[in-house]
XYZ file of N, CA and C in Angstrom:
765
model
N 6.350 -13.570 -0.465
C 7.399 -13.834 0.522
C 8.349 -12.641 0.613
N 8.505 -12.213 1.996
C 9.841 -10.896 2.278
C 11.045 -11.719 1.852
N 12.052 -11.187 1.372
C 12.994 -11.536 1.518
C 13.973 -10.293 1.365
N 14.780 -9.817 2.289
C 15.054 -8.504 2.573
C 17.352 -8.814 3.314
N 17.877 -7.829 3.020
C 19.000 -8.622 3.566
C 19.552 -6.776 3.906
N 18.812 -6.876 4.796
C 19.514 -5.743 5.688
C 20.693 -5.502 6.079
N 21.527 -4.693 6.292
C 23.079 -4.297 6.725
C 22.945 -4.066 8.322
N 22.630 -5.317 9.077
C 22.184 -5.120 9.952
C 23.006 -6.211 11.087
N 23.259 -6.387 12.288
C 23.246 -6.786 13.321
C 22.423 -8.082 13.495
N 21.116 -7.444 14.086
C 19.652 -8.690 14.150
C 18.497 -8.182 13.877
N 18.157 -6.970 14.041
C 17.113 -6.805 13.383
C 16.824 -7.044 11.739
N 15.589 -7.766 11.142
C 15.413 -8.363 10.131
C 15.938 -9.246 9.422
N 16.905 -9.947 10.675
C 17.480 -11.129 10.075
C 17.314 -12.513 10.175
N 15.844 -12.305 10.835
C 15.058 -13.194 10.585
C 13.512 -12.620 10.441
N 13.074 -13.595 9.150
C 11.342 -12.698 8.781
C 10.306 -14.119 8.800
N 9.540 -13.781 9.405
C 8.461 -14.496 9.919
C 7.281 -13.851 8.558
N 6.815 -14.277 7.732
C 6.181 -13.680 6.864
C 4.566 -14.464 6.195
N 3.510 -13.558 6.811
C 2.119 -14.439 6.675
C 1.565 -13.600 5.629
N 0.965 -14.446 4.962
C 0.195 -13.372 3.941
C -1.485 -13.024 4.131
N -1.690 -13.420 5.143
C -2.513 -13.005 5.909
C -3.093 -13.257 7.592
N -3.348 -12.162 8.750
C -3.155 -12.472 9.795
C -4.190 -11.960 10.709
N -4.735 -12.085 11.926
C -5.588 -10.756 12.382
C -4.372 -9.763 13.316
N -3.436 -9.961 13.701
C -2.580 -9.041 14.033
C -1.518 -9.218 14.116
N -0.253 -8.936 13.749
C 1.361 -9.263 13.713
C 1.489 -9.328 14.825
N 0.696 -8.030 15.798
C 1.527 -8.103 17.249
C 1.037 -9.571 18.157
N -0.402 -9.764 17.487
C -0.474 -10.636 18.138
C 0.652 -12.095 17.943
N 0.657 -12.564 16.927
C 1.306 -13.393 16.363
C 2.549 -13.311 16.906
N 3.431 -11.958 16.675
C 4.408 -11.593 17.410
C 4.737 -12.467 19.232
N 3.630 -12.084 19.793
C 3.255 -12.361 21.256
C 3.370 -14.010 21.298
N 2.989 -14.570 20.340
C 2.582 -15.814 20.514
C 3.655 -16.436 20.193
N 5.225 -15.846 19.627
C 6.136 -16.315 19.162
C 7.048 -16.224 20.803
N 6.845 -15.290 21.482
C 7.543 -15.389 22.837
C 7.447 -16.141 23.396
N 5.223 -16.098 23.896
C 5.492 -17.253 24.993
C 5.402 -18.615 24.567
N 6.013 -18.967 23.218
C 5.994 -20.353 22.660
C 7.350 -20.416 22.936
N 8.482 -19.633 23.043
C 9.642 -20.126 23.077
C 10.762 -18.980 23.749
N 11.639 -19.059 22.667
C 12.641 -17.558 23.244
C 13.058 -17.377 21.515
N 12.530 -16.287 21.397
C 12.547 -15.704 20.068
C 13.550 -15.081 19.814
N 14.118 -14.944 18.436
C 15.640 -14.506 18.019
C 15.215 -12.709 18.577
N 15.795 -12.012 18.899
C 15.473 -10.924 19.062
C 15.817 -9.734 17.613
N 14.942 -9.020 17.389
C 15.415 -8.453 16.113
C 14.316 -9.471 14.736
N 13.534 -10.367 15.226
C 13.105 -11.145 14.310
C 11.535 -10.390 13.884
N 11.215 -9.896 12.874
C 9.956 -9.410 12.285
C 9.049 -10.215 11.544
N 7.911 -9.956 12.211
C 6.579 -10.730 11.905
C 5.977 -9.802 10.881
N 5.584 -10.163 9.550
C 5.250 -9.408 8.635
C 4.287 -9.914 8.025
N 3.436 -9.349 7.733
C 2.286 -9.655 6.469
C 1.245 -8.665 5.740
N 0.735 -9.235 4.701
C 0.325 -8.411 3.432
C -0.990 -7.705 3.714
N -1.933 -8.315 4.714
C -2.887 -8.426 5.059
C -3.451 -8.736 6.502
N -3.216 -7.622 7.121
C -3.950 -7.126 8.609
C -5.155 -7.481 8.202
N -6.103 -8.299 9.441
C -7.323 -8.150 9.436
C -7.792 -7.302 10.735
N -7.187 -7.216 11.542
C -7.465 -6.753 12.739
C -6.419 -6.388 13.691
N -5.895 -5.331 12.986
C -4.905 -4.631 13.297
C -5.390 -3.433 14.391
N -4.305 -2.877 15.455
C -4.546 -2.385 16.579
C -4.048 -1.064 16.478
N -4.027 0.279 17.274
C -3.650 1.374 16.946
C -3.688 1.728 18.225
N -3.481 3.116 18.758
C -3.098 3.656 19.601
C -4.950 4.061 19.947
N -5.408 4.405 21.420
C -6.246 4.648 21.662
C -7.218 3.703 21.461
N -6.997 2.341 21.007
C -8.109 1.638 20.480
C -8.354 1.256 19.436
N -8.044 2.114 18.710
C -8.604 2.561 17.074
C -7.994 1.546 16.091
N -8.938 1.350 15.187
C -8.269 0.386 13.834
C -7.512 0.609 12.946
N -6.667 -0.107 12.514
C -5.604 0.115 11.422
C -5.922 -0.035 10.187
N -6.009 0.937 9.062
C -6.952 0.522 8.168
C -5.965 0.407 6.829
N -5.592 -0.521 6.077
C -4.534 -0.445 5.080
C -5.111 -1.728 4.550
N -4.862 -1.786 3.091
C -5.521 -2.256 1.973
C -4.060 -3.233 1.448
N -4.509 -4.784 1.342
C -3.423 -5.739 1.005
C -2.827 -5.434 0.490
N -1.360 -5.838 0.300
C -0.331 -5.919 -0.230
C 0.394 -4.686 -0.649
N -0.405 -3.452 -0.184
C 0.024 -2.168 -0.853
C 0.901 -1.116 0.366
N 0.538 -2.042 1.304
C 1.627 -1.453 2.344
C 2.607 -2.053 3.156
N 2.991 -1.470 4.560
C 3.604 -2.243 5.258
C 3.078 -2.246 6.480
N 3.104 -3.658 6.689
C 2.227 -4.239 8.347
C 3.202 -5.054 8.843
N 4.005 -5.190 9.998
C 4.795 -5.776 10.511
C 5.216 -5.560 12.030
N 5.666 -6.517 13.007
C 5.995 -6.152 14.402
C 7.641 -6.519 14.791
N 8.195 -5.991 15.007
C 9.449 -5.894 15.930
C 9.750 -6.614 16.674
N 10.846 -7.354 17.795
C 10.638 -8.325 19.138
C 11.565 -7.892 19.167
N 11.587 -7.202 20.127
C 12.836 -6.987 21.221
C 13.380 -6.892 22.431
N 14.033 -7.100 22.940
C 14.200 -7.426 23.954
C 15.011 -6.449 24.771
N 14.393 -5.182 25.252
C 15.434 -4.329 25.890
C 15.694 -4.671 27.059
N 16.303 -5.110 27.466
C 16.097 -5.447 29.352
C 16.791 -4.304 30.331
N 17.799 -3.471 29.323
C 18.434 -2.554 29.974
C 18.124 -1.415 30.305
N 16.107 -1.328 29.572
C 15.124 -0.327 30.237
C 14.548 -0.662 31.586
N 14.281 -0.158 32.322
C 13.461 -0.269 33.128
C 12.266 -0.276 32.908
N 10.857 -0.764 33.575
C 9.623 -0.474 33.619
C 9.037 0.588 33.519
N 9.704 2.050 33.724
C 9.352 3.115 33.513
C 10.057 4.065 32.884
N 10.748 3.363 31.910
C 11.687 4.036 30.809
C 11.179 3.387 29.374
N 9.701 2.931 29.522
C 9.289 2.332 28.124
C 9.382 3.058 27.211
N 9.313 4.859 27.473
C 8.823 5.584 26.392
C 10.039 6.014 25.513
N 11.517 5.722 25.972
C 12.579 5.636 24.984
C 12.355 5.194 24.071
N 11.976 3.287 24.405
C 11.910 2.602 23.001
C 10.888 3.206 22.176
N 9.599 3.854 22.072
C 9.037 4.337 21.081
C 9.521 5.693 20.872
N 10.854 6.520 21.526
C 11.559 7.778 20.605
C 12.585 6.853 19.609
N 12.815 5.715 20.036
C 13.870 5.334 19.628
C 13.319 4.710 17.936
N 12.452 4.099 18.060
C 11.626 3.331 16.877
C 10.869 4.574 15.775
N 10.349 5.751 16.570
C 9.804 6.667 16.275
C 10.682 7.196 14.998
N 12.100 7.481 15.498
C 13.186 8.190 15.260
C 14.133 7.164 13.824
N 14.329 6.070 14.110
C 14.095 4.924 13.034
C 13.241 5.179 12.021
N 12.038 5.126 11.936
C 11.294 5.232 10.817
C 11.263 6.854 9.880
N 11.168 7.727 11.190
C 11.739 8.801 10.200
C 12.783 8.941 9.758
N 13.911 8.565 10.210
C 15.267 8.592 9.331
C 15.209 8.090 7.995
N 13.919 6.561 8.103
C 14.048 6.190 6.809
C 12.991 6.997 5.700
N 12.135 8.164 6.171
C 11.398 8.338 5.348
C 11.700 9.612 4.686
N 12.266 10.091 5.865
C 12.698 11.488 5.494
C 13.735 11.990 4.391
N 14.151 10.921 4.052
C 14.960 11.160 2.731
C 14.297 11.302 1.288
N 13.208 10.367 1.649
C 12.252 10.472 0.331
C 10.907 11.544 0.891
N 10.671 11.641 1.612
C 9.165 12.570 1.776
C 10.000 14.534 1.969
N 10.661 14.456 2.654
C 11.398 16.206 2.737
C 10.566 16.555 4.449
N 10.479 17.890 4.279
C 10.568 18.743 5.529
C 9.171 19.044 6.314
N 8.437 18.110 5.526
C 7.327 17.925 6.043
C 6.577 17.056 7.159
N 7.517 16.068 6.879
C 7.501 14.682 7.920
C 7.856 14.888 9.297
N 6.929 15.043 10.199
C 7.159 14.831 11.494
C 6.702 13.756 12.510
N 7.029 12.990 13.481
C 6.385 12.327 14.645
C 5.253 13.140 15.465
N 4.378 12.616 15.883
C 3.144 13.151 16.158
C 2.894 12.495 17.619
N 3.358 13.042 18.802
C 3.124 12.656 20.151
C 2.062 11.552 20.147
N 2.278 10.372 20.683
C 3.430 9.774 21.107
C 4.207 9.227 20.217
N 3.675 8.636 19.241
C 4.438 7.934 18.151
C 3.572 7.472 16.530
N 3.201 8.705 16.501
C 2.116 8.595 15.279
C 3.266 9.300 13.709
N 2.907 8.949 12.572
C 4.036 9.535 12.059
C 3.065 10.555 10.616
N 3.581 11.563 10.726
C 2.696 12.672 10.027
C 3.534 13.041 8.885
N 2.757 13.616 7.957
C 3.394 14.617 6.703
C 2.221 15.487 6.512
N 2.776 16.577 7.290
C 1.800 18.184 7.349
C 0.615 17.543 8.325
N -0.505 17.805 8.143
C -1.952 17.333 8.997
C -2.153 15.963 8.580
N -2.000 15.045 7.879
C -2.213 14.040 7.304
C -1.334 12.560 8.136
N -2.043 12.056 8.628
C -1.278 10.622 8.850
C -0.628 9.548 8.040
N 0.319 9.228 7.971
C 1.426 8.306 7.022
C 1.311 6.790 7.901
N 1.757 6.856 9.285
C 2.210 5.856 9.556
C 1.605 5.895 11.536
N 1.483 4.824 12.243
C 1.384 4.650 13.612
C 2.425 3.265 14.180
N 2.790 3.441 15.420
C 3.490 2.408 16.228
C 2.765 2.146 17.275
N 2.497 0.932 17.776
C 2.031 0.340 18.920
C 3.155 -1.056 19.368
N 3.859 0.111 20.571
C 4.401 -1.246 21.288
C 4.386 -1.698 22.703
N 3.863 -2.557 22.523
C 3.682 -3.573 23.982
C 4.326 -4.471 24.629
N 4.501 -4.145 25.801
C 5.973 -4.597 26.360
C 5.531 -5.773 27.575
N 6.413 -7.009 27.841
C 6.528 -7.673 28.649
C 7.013 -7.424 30.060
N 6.511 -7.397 31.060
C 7.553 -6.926 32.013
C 8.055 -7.887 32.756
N 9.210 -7.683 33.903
C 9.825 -9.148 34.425
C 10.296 -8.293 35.715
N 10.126 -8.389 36.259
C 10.165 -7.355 37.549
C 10.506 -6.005 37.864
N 10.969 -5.488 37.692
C 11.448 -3.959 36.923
C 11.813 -3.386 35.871
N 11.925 -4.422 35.197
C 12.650 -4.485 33.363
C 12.152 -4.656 32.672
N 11.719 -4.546 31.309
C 11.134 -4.755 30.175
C 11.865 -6.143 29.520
N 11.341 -7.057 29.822
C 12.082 -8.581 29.287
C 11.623 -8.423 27.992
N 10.580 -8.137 27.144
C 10.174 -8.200 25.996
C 9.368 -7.028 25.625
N 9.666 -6.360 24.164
C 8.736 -5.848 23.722
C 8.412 -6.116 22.315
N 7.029 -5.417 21.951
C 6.743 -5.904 20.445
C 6.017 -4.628 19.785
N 6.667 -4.534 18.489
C 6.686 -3.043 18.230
C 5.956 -3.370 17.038
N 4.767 -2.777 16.840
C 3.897 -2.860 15.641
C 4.081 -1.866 14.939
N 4.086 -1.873 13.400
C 4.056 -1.009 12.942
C 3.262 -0.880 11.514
N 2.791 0.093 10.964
C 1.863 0.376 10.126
C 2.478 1.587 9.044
N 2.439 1.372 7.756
C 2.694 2.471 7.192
C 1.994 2.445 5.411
N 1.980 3.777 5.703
C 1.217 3.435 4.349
C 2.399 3.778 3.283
N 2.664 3.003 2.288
C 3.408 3.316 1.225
C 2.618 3.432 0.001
N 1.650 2.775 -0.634
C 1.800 2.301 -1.892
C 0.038 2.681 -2.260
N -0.402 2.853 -0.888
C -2.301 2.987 -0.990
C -2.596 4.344 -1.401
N -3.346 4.880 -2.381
C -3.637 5.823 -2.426
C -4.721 6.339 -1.967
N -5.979 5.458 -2.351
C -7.331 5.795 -1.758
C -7.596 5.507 0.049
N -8.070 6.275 0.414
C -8.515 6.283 2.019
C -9.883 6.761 2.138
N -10.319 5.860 3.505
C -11.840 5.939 3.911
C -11.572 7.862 4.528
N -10.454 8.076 5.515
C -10.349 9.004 6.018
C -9.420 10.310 5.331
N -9.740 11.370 5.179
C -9.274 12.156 4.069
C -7.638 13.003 4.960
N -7.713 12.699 6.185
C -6.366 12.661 7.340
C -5.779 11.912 6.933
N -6.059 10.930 6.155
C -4.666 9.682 5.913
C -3.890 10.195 4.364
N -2.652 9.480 4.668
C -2.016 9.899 3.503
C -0.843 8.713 3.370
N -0.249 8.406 2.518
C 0.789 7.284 2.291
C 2.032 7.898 1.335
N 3.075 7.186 1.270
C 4.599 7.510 0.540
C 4.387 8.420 -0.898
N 3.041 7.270 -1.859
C 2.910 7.488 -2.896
C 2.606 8.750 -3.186
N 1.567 8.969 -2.252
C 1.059 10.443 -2.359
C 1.443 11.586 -2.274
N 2.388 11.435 -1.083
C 3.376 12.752 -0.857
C 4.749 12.801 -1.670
N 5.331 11.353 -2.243
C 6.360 11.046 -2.894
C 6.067 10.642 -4.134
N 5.431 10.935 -5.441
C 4.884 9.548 -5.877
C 6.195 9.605 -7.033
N 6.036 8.297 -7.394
C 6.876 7.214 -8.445
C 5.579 6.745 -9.279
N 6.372 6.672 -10.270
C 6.012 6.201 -11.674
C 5.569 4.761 -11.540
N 6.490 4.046 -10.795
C 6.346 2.503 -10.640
C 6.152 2.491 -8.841
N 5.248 1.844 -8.023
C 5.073 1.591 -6.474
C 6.628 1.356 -6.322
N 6.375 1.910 -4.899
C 7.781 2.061 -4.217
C 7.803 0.374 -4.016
N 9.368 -0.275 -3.467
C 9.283 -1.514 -3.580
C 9.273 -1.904 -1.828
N 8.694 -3.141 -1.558
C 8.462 -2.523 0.458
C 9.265 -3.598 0.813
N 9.779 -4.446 0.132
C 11.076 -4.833 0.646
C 12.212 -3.981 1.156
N 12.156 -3.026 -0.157
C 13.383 -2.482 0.142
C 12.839 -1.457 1.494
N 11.707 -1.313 1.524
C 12.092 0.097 2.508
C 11.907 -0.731 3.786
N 11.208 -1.892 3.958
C 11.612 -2.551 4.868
C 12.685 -2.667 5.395
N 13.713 -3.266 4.783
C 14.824 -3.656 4.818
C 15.557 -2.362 5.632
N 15.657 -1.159 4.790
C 16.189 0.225 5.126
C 15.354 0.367 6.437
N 14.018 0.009 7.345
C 13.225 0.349 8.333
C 14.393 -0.402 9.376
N 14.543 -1.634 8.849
C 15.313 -2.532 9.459
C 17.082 -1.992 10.118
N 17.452 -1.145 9.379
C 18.505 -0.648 9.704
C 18.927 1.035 10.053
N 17.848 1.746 9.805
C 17.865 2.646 10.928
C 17.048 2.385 12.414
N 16.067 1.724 12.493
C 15.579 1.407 13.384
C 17.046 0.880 14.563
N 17.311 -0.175 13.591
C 18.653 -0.967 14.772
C 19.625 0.524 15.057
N 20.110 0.947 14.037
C 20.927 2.380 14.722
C 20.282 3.121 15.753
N 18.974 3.505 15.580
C 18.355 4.612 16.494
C 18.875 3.644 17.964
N 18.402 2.045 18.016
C 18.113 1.242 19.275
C 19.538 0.559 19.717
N 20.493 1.065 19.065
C 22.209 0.720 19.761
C 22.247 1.711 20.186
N 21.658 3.246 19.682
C 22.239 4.266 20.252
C 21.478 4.365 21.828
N 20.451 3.689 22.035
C 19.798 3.964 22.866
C 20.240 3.039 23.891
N 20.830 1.883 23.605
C 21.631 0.841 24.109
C 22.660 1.063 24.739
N 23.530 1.745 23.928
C 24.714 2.730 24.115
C 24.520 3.525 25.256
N 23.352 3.618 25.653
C 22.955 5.245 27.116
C 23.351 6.343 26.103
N 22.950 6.309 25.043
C 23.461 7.868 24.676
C 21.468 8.736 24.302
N 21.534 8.350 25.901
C 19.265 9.051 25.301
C 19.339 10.168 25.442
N 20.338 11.403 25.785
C 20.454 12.765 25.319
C 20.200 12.986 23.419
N 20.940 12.159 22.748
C 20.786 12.359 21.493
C 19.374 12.161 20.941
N 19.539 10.838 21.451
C 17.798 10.546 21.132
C 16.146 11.482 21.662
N 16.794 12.090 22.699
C 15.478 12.896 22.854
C 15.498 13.886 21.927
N 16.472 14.809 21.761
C 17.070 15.845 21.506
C 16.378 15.727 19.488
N 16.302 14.608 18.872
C 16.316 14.200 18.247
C 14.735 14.518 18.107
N 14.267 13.626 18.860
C 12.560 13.110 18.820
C 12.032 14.774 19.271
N 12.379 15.622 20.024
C 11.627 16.763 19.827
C 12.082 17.499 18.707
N 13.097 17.216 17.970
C 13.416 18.180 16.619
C 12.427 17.763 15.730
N 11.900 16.552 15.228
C 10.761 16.098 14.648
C 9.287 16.076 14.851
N 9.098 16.780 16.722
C 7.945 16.433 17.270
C 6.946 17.058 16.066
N 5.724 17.359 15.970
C 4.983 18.095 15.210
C 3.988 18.847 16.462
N 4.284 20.138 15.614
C 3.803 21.081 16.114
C 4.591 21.604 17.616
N 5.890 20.846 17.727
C 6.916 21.020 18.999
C 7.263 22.685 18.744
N 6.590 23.760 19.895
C 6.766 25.091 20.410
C 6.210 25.446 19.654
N 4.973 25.134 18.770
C 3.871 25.685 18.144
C 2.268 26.294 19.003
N 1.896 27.459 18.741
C 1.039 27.285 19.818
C -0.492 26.991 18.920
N -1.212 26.057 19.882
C -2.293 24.843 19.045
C -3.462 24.793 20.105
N -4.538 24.076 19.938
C -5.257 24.333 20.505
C -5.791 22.612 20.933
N -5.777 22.329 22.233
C -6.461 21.003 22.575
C -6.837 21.087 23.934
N -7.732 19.503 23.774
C -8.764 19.607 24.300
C -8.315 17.935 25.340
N -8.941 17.626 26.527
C -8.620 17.365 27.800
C -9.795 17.683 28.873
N -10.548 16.036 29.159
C -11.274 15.911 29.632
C -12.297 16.932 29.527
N -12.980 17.213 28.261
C -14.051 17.536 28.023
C -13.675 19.420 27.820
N -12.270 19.721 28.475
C -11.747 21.310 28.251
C -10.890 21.624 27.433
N -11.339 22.404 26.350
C -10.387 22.701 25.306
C -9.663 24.533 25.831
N -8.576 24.031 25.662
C -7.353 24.734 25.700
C -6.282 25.163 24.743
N -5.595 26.570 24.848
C -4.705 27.043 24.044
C -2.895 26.618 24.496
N -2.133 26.151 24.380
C -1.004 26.128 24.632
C 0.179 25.901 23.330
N 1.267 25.132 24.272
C 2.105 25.098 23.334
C 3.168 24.201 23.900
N 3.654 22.798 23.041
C 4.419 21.766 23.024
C 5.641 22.065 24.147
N 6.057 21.903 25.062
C 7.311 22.168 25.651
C 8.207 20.937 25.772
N 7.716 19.712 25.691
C 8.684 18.840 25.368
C 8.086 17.698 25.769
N 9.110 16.468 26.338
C 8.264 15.083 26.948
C 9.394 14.854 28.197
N 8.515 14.343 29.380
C 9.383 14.013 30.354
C 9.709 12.864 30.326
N 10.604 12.371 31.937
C 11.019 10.971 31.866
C 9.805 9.847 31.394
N 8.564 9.854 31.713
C 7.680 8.786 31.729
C 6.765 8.840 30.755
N 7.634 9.956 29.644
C 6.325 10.336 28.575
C 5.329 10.473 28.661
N 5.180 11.624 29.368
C 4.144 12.465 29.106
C 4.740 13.703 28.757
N 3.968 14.529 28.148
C 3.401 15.593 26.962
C 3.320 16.729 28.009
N 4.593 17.566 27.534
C 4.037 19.174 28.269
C 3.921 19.637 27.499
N 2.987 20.702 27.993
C 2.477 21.376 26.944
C 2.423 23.169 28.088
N 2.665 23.643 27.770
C 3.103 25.060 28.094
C 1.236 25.750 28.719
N 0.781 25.682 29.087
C -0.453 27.073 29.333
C -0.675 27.726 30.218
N -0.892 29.273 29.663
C -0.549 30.526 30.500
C 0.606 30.648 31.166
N 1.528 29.919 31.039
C 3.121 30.389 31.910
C 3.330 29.169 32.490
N 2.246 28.467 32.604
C 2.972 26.786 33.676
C 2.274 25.580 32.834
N 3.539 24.832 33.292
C 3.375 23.380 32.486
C 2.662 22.397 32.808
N 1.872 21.772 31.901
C 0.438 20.728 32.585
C 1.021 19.382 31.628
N 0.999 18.490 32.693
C 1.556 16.949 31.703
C 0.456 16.196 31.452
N 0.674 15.575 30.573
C -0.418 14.731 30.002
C 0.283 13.499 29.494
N -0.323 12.335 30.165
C -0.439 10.617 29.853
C -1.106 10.279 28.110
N -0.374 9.293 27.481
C -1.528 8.339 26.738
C -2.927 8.913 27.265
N -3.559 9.128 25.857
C -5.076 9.446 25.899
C -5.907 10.537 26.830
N -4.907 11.317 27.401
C -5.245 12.438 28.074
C -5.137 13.452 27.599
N -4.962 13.836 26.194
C -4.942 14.739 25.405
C -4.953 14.771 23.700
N -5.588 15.542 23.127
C -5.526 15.439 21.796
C -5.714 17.151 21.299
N -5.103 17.113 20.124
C -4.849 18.311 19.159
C -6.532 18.466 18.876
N -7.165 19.566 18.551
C -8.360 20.169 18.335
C -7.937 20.824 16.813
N -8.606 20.382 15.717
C -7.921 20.702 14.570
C -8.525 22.896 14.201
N -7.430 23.552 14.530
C -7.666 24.840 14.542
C -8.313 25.103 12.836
């Protein structure tokens, strides 16, 4: 059982907690259209069976040794085409909380993947409700590895590994701490203050004004990160002019 007491507002102040599930977000989803859900309330459990990722892809984390949990929130003061705040905003949350314990290595990984050096730590998937121009609901999944050491994929990496402790980190607590920078990053974003917040999310981007090499519809290319626009998408700098790129229209080519 979570039991976590965040310095918080509403996020994590209420925990929905399964010890085993096939997806939080789903579960998450099913807590909306059953009712009107506390907003800020997290669906958590020990054991993803069928957990979701960006592009498709599976979430692969080993019971009880990490953290699997979804978000509900309710921004309404985004628009339909201002979704990609809330994942600088959540993005920007989780590194605040990690970056104290991992160092200068930890970056966000376009769109919202969370890295230390080449190695993956953590991913967000959030899926949003819409209500006529507004985002009435969203649900923010999240995945992180803390406590797993062994991986099928030799790209993955977790807290322990890059941080390690004598005794497993405890995932209440960093829950709890997820729980309350997250809510700061998402007042500030509440607030209209999304100058800070971008400003923010490209200081962490990885590989942001690095020049890298990827690949795009079957053409691999040399450029270099120039930032993210209003609708999130990905510029990326080549030969002198800027080419944007959507979700799944681009990926890093490992040089």
């Amino acid at each position: 059982m979570y039991k976590i007491y965040p310095k918080t507002l509403f996020i994590g102040q209420i925990v929905k907690y399964l010890p085993s599930c096939q997806s939080t977000n789903d579960e998450a989803s099913t807590l909306i259209a059953e009712g009107d859900p506390t907003e800020g309330t997290l669906v958590v459990t020990d054991n993803q069976t069928a957990g979701r990722g960006q592009r498709g892809n599976v979430w692969e984390a080993k019971s009880a040794q990490n953290l699997t949990f979804s978000l509900i929130l309710k921004p309404s003061f985004l628009s339909a085409t201002e979704q990609f705040w809330l994942n600088m905003a959540i993005s920007l949350g989780i590194y605040d909380t990690l970056s104290s314990l991992i160092g200068s290595d930890l970056r966000i990984k376009w769109p919202n993947d969370i890295y230390v050096g080449n190695r993956k730590l953590g991913g967000i998937l959030i899926e949003n409700i819409l209500h006529g121009y507004s985002i009435a609901w969203s649900v923010a999944g999240i995945g992180l590895n803390i406590n797993q050491t062994e991986f099928t994929y030799p790209t993955a990496t977790s807290l322990q590994q890059e941080a390690p402790l004598p005794e497993n980190y405890d995932l209440p607590g960093i829950l709890s701490s997820l729980s309350e920078k997250i809510e700061a990053r998402y007042l500030q974003l509440r607030a209209n203050q999304r100058e800070n917040v971008k400003v923010n999310y490209l200081q962490t981007l990885y590989r942001y004004q690095q020049e890298a090499t990827f690949e795009s519809n079957g053409e691999t290319f040399r450029g270099s990160i120039a930032g993210v626009d209003a609708l999130g998408r990905l510029a990326i700098a080549v030969g002198g002019e800027l080419r944007y790129f959507g979700f799944k229209e681009v990926s890093f080519v490992n040089d």
